[in-house]
Coordinates of C-alpha atoms and ligand atoms in Angstrom, one line a residue:
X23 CA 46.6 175.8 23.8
X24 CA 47.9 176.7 20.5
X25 CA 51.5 175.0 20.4
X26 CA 52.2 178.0 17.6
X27 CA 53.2 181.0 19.3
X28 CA 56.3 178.9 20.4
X29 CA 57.4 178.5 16.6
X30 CA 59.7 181.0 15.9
X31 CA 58.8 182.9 12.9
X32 CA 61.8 185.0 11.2
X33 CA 59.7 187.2 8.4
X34 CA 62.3 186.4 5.6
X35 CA 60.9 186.7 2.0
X36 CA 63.0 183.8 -0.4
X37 CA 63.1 185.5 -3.5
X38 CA 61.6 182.9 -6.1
X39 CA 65.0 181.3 -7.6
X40 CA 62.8 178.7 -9.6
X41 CA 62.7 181.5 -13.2
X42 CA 64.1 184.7 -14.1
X43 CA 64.4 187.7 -11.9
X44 CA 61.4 188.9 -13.2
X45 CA 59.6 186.4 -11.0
X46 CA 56.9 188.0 -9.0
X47 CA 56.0 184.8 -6.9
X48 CA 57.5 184.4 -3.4
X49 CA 58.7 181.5 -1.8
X50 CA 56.6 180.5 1.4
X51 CA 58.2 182.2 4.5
X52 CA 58.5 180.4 7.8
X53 CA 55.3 180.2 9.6
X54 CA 53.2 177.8 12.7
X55 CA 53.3 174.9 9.8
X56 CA 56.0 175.3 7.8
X57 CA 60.0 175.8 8.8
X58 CA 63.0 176.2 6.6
X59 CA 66.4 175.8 8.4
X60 CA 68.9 178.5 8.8
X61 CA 71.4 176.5 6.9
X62 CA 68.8 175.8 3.5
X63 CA 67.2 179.5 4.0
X64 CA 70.8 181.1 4.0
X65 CA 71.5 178.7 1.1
X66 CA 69.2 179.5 -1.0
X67 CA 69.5 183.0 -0.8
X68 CA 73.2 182.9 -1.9
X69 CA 72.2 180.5 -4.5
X70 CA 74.5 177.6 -3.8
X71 CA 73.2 174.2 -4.9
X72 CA 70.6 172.9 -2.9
X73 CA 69.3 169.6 -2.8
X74 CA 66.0 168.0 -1.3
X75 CA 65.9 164.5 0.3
X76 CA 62.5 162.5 1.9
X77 CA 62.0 160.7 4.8
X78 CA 59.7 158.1 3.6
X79 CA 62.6 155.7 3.2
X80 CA 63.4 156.0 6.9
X81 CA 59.4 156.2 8.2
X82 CA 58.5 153.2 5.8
X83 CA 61.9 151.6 4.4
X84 CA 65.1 151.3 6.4
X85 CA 64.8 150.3 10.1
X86 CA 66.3 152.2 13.1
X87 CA 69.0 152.3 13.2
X88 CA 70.0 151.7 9.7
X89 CA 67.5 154.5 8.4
X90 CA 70.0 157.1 10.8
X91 CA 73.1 155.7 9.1
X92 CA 71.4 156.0 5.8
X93 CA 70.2 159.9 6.7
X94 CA 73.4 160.7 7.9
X95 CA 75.0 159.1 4.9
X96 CA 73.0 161.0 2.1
X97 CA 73.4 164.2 3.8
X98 CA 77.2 163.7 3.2
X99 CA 77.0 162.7 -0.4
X100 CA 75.3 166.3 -0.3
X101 CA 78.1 168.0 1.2
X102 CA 80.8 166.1 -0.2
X103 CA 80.0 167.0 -3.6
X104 CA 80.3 170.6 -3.1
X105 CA 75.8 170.9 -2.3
X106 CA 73.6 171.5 1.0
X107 CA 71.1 168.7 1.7
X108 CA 67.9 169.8 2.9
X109 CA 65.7 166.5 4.2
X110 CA 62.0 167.2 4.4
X111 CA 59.8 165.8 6.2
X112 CA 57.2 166.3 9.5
X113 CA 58.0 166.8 13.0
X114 CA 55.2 167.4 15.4
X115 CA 53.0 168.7 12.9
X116 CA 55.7 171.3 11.3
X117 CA 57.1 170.8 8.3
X118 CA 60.8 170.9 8.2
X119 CA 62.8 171.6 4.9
X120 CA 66.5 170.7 6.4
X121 CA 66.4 169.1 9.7
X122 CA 69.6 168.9 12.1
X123 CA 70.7 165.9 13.3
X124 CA 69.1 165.8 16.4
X125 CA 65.8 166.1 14.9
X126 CA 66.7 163.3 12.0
X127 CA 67.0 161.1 14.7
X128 CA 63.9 162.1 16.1
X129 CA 62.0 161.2 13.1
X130 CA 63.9 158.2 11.6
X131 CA 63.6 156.1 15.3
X132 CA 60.0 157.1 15.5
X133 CA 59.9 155.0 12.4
X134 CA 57.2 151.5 12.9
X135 CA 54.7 153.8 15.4
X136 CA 51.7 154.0 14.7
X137 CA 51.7 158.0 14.9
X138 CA 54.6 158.2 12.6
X139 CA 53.0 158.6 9.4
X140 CA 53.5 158.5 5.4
X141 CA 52.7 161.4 4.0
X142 CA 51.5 162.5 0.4
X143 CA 50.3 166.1 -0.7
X144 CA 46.8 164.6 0.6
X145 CA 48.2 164.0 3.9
X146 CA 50.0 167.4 5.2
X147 CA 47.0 170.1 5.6
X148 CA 45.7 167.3 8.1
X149 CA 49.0 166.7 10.2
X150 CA 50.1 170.2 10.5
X151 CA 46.5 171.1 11.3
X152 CA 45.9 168.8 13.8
X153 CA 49.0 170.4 16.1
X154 CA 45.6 173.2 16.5
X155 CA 44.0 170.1 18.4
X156 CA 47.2 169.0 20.6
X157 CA 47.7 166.3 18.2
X158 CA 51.0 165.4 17.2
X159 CA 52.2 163.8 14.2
X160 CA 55.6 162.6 12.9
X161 CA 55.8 161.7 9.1
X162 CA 58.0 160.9 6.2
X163 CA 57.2 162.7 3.1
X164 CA 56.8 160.5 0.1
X165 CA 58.1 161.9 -3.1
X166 CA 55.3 163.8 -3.7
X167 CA 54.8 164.9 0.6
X168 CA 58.9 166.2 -0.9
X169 CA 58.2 167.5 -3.7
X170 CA 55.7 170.0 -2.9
X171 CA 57.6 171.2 -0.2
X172 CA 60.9 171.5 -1.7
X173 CA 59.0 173.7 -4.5
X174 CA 57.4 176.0 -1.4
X175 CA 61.3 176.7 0.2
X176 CA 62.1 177.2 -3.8
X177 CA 64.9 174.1 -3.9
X178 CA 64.5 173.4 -7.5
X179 CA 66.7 169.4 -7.6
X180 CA 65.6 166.3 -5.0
X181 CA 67.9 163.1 -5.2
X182 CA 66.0 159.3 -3.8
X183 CA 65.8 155.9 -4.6
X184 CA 62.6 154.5 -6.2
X185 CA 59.4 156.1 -7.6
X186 CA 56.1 155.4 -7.1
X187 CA 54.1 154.5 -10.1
X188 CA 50.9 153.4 -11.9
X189 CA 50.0 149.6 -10.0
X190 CA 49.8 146.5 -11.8
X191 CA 45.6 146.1 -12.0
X192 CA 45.2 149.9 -11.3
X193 CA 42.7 149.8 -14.4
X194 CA 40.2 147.9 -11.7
X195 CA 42.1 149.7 -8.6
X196 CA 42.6 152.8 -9.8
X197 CA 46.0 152.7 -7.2
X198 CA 48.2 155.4 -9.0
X199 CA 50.8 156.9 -6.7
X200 CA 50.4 160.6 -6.0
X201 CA 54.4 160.9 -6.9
X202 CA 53.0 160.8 -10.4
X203 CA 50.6 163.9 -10.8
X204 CA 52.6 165.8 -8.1
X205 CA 55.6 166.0 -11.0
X206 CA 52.6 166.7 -13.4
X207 CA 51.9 169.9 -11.4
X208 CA 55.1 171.0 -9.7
X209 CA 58.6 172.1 -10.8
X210 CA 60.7 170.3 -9.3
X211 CA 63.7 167.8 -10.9
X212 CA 63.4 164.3 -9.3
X213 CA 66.7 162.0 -9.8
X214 CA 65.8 158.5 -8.9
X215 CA 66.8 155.0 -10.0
X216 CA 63.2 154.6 -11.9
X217 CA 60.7 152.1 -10.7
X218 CA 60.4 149.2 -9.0
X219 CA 58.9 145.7 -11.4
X220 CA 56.1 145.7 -8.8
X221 CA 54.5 148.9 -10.7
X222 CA 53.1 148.7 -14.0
X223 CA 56.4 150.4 -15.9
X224 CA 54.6 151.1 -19.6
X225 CA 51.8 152.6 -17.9
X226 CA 53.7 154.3 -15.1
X227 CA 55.4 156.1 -18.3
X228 CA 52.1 156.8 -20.2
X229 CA 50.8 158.5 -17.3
X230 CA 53.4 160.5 -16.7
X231 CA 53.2 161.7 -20.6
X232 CA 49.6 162.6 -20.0
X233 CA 50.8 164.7 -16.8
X234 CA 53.3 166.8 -18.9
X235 CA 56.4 165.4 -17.1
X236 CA 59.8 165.2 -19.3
X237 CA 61.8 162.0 -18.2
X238 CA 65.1 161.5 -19.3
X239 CA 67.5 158.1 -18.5
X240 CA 71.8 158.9 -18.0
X241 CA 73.1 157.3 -20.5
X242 CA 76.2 155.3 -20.1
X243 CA 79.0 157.3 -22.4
X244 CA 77.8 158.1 -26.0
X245 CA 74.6 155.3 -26.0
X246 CA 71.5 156.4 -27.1
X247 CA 67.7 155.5 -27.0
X248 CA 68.5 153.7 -23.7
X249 CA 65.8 152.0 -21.9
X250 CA 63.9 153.6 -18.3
X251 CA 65.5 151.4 -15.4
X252 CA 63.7 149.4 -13.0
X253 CA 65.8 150.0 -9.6
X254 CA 67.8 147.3 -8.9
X255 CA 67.6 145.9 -12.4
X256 CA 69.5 148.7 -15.4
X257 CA 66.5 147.8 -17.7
X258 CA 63.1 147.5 -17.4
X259 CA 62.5 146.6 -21.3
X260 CA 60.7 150.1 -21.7
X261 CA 62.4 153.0 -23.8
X262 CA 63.2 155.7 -21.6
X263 CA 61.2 159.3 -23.7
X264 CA 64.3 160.9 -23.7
X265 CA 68.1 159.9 -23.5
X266 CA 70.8 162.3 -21.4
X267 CA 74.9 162.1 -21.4
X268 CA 75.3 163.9 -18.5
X269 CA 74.7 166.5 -15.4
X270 CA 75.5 168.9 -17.6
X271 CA 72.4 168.3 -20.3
X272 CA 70.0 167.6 -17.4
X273 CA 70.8 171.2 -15.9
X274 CA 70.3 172.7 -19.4
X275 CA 66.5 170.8 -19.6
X276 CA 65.9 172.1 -16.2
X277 CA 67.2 175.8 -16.6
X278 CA 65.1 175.6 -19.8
X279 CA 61.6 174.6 -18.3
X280 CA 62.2 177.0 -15.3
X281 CA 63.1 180.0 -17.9
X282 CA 59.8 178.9 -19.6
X283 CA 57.8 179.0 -16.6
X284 CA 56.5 175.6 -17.2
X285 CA 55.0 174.1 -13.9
X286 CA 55.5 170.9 -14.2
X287 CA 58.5 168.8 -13.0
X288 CA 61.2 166.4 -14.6
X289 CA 62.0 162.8 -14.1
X290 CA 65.8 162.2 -14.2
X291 CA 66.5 158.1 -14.1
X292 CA 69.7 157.2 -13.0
X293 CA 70.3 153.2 -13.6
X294 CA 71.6 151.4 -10.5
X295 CA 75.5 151.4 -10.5
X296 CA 76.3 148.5 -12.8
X297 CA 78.4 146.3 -10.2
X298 CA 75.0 146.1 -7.7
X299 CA 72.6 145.8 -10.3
X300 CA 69.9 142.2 -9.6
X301 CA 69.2 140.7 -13.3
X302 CA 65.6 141.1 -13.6
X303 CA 64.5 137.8 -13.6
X304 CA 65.9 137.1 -10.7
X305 CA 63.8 139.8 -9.0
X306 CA 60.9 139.0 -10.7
X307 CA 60.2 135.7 -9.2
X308 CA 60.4 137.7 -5.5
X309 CA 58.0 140.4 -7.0
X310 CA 55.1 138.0 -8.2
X311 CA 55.5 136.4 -5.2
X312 CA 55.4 139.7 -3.0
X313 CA 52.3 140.8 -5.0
X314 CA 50.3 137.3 -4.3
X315 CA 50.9 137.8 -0.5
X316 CA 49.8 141.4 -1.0
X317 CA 46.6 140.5 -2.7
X318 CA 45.8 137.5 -0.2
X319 CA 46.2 140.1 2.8
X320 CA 44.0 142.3 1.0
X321 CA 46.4 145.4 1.3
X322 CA 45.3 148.3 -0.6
X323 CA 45.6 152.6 -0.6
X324 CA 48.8 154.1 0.9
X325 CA 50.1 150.5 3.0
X326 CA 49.9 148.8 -0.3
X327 CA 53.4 150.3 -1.4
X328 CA 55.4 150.0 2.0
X329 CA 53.8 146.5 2.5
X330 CA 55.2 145.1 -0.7
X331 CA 58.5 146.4 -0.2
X332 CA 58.8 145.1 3.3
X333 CA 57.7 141.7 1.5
X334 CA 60.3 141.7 -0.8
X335 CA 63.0 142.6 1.6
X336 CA 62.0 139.5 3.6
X337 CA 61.8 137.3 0.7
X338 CA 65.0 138.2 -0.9
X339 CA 66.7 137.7 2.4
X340 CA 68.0 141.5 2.4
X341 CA 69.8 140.5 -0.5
X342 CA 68.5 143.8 -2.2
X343 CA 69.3 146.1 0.6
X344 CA 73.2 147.2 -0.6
X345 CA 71.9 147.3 -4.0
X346 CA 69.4 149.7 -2.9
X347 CA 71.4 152.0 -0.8
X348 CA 74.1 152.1 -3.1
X349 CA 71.3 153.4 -6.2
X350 CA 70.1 156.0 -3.6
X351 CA 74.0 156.8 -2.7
X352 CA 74.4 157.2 -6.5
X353 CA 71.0 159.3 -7.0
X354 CA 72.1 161.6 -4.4
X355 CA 75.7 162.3 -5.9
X356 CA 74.0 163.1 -9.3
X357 CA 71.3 165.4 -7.9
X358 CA 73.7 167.0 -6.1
X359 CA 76.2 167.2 -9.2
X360 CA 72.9 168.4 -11.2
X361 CA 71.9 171.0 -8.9
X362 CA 75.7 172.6 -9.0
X363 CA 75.4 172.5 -12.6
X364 CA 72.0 174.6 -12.7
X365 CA 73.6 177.1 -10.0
X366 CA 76.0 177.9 -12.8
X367 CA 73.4 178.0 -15.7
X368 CA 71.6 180.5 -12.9
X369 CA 74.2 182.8 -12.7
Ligands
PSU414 N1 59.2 152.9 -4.1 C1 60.4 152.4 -3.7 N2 60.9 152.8 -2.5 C2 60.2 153.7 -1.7 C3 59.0 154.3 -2.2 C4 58.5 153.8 -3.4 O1 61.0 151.6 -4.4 O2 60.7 154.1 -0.6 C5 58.3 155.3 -1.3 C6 58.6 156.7 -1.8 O3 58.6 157.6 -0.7 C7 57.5 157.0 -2.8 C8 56.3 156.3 -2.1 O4 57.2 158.4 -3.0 O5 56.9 155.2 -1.5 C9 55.2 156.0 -3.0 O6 54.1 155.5 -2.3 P1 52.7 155.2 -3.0 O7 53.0 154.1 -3.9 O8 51.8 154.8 -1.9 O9 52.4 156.4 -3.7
MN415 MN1 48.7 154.2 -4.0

């Protein structure tokens, strides 16, 4: 009855790589729930750059076959710039940190069923749980589902697209995405392309204040005080907390809070590359119009996110989409440039 005893279970100890060698924690070793890949485990323990991706944006984004490419795609960006891509995300009730790409394909074309699920830190003791009961689940990880992973293999820098946030009305709905107190309580360096207009931006960035969680915006050459982004658009009209000129600087923040044992994680915003960016107000019109037709549906909790993203696809006629791959594309390539960076600082 137990599905477990099939799980192959290599006692390897990861050394903790997340502080100095002095570091008595342990990374989590491979167990019925949990599975790092050969590849990442071997990776890690050389200390070569590592760098997390999720699998929300092919459960709940892209569409099969497109979410494959896109998989395929950011795991290249990995390699290409000298890292080792380790997606996360759940296959029948295991979670995988690094996934070959037989089982990618697995879990990006069980994307649209209706046991192929979105996962946030909430969300995982239940799925890998319910493999006990002969019930299997497929899910993509959100940021946070990522996050907290990433941290328990001990990969340290995750590359995506777009971050959840604080919801426009969440002062009556209370809908704050779990993304935003995951970074609050784990240390792990998210590079992303900001926020979608959707979200309440100021108070996305007040919260994330009150969780503890340093974000930073690239500057473009020598500018300073730059503004947060808001995905497809280079400027949300909000000043980004802090300003950073390079990979370089974000390694040295990240080496820093890791050396100072502080537990909570970083927010790197990388504006979308100029040439794709949407002006704002042309995406604006889409988003209030997204938002009515998510408020007349009554959508709320966890499908209220994916719903108005689907909604905005459809409304801007996929007009968004190679924007938005080429901000994740770009995401990836700076995580990856980031994590190689920190491997040096580690040395
Ligand atoms: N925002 C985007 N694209 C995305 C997501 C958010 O622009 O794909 C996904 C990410 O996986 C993120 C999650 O972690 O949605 C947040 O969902 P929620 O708002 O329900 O916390
Ligand atoms: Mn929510």
């Amino acid at each position: 009855r137990l599905l477990a005893t099939s799980i192959a279970r290599p006692r390897i100890a990861l050394r903790c790589t997340h502080a100095a060698s002095s570091c008595s924690r342990r990374h989590l070793t491979n167990n019925a729930f949990f599975r790092v890949s050969e590849e990442v485990r071997e990776a890690l323990s050389s200390k070569k750059p590592v760098v997390a991706l999720e699998t929300t944006i092919y459960t709940h984004g892209f569409p099969y076959p497109e979410n494959v490419a896109l998989a395929s795609l950011l795991e290249s960006v990995v390699r290409t710039n000298g890292g080792i891509p380790a997606t996360i995300g759940i296959l029948d009730g295991v979670a995988r940190v690094g996934m070959d790409p037989e089982e990618l394909i697995r879990l990006a074309s069980s994307a649209g069923k209706s046991d192929t699920l979105k996962l946030s830190r909430r969300d995982l003791g239940y799925v890998c749980g319910m493999r006990l009961a002969n019930k299997s689940f497929n899910g993509g990880t959100t940021i946070s589902g990522t996050m907290l992973l990433a941290h328990l293999a001990g990969i340290k820098v995750f590359g995506t697209g777009g971050l959840g946030g604080v919801h426009r009305g969440a002062e009556s709905s209370m809908d704050i995405s779990a993304d935003l107190t995951e970074l609050g309580r784990t240390p792990v360096t998210v590079v992303s392309s900001g926020c979608k207009s959707f979200l309440d931006i100021p108070r996305t960035i007040e919260y994330l204040e009150t969780e503890g969680v340093g974000v930073g915006t690239f500057a473009d050459g020598r500018q300073r005080n730059v503004n947060f982004p808001a995905f497809w658009s280079r400027d949300s009209g909000v000043k980004s907390p802090m300003t950073i000129a390079d990979e370089i600087e974000a390694a040295a923040i990240i080496h820093a809070q890791h050396t100072l044992k502080i537990s909570s994680g970083l927010l790197f915003a990388n504006p979308v590359p100029i040439e794709y960016a949407i002006p704002k107000e042309e995406m604006d019109v889409i988003i209030e119009e997204a938002l009515k037709q998510a408020n007349a549906a009554n959508i709320s909790g966890k499908d209220n996110t994916p719903f108005v993203l689907a909604k905005i696809k459809e409304l801007s006629n996929g007009k968004s989409i190679p924007a938005n791959r080429a901000l994740i594309e770009s995401n990836v390539k700076r995580a990856t440039i980031v994590a190689r960076e920190l491997a040096i600082l580690e040395k």
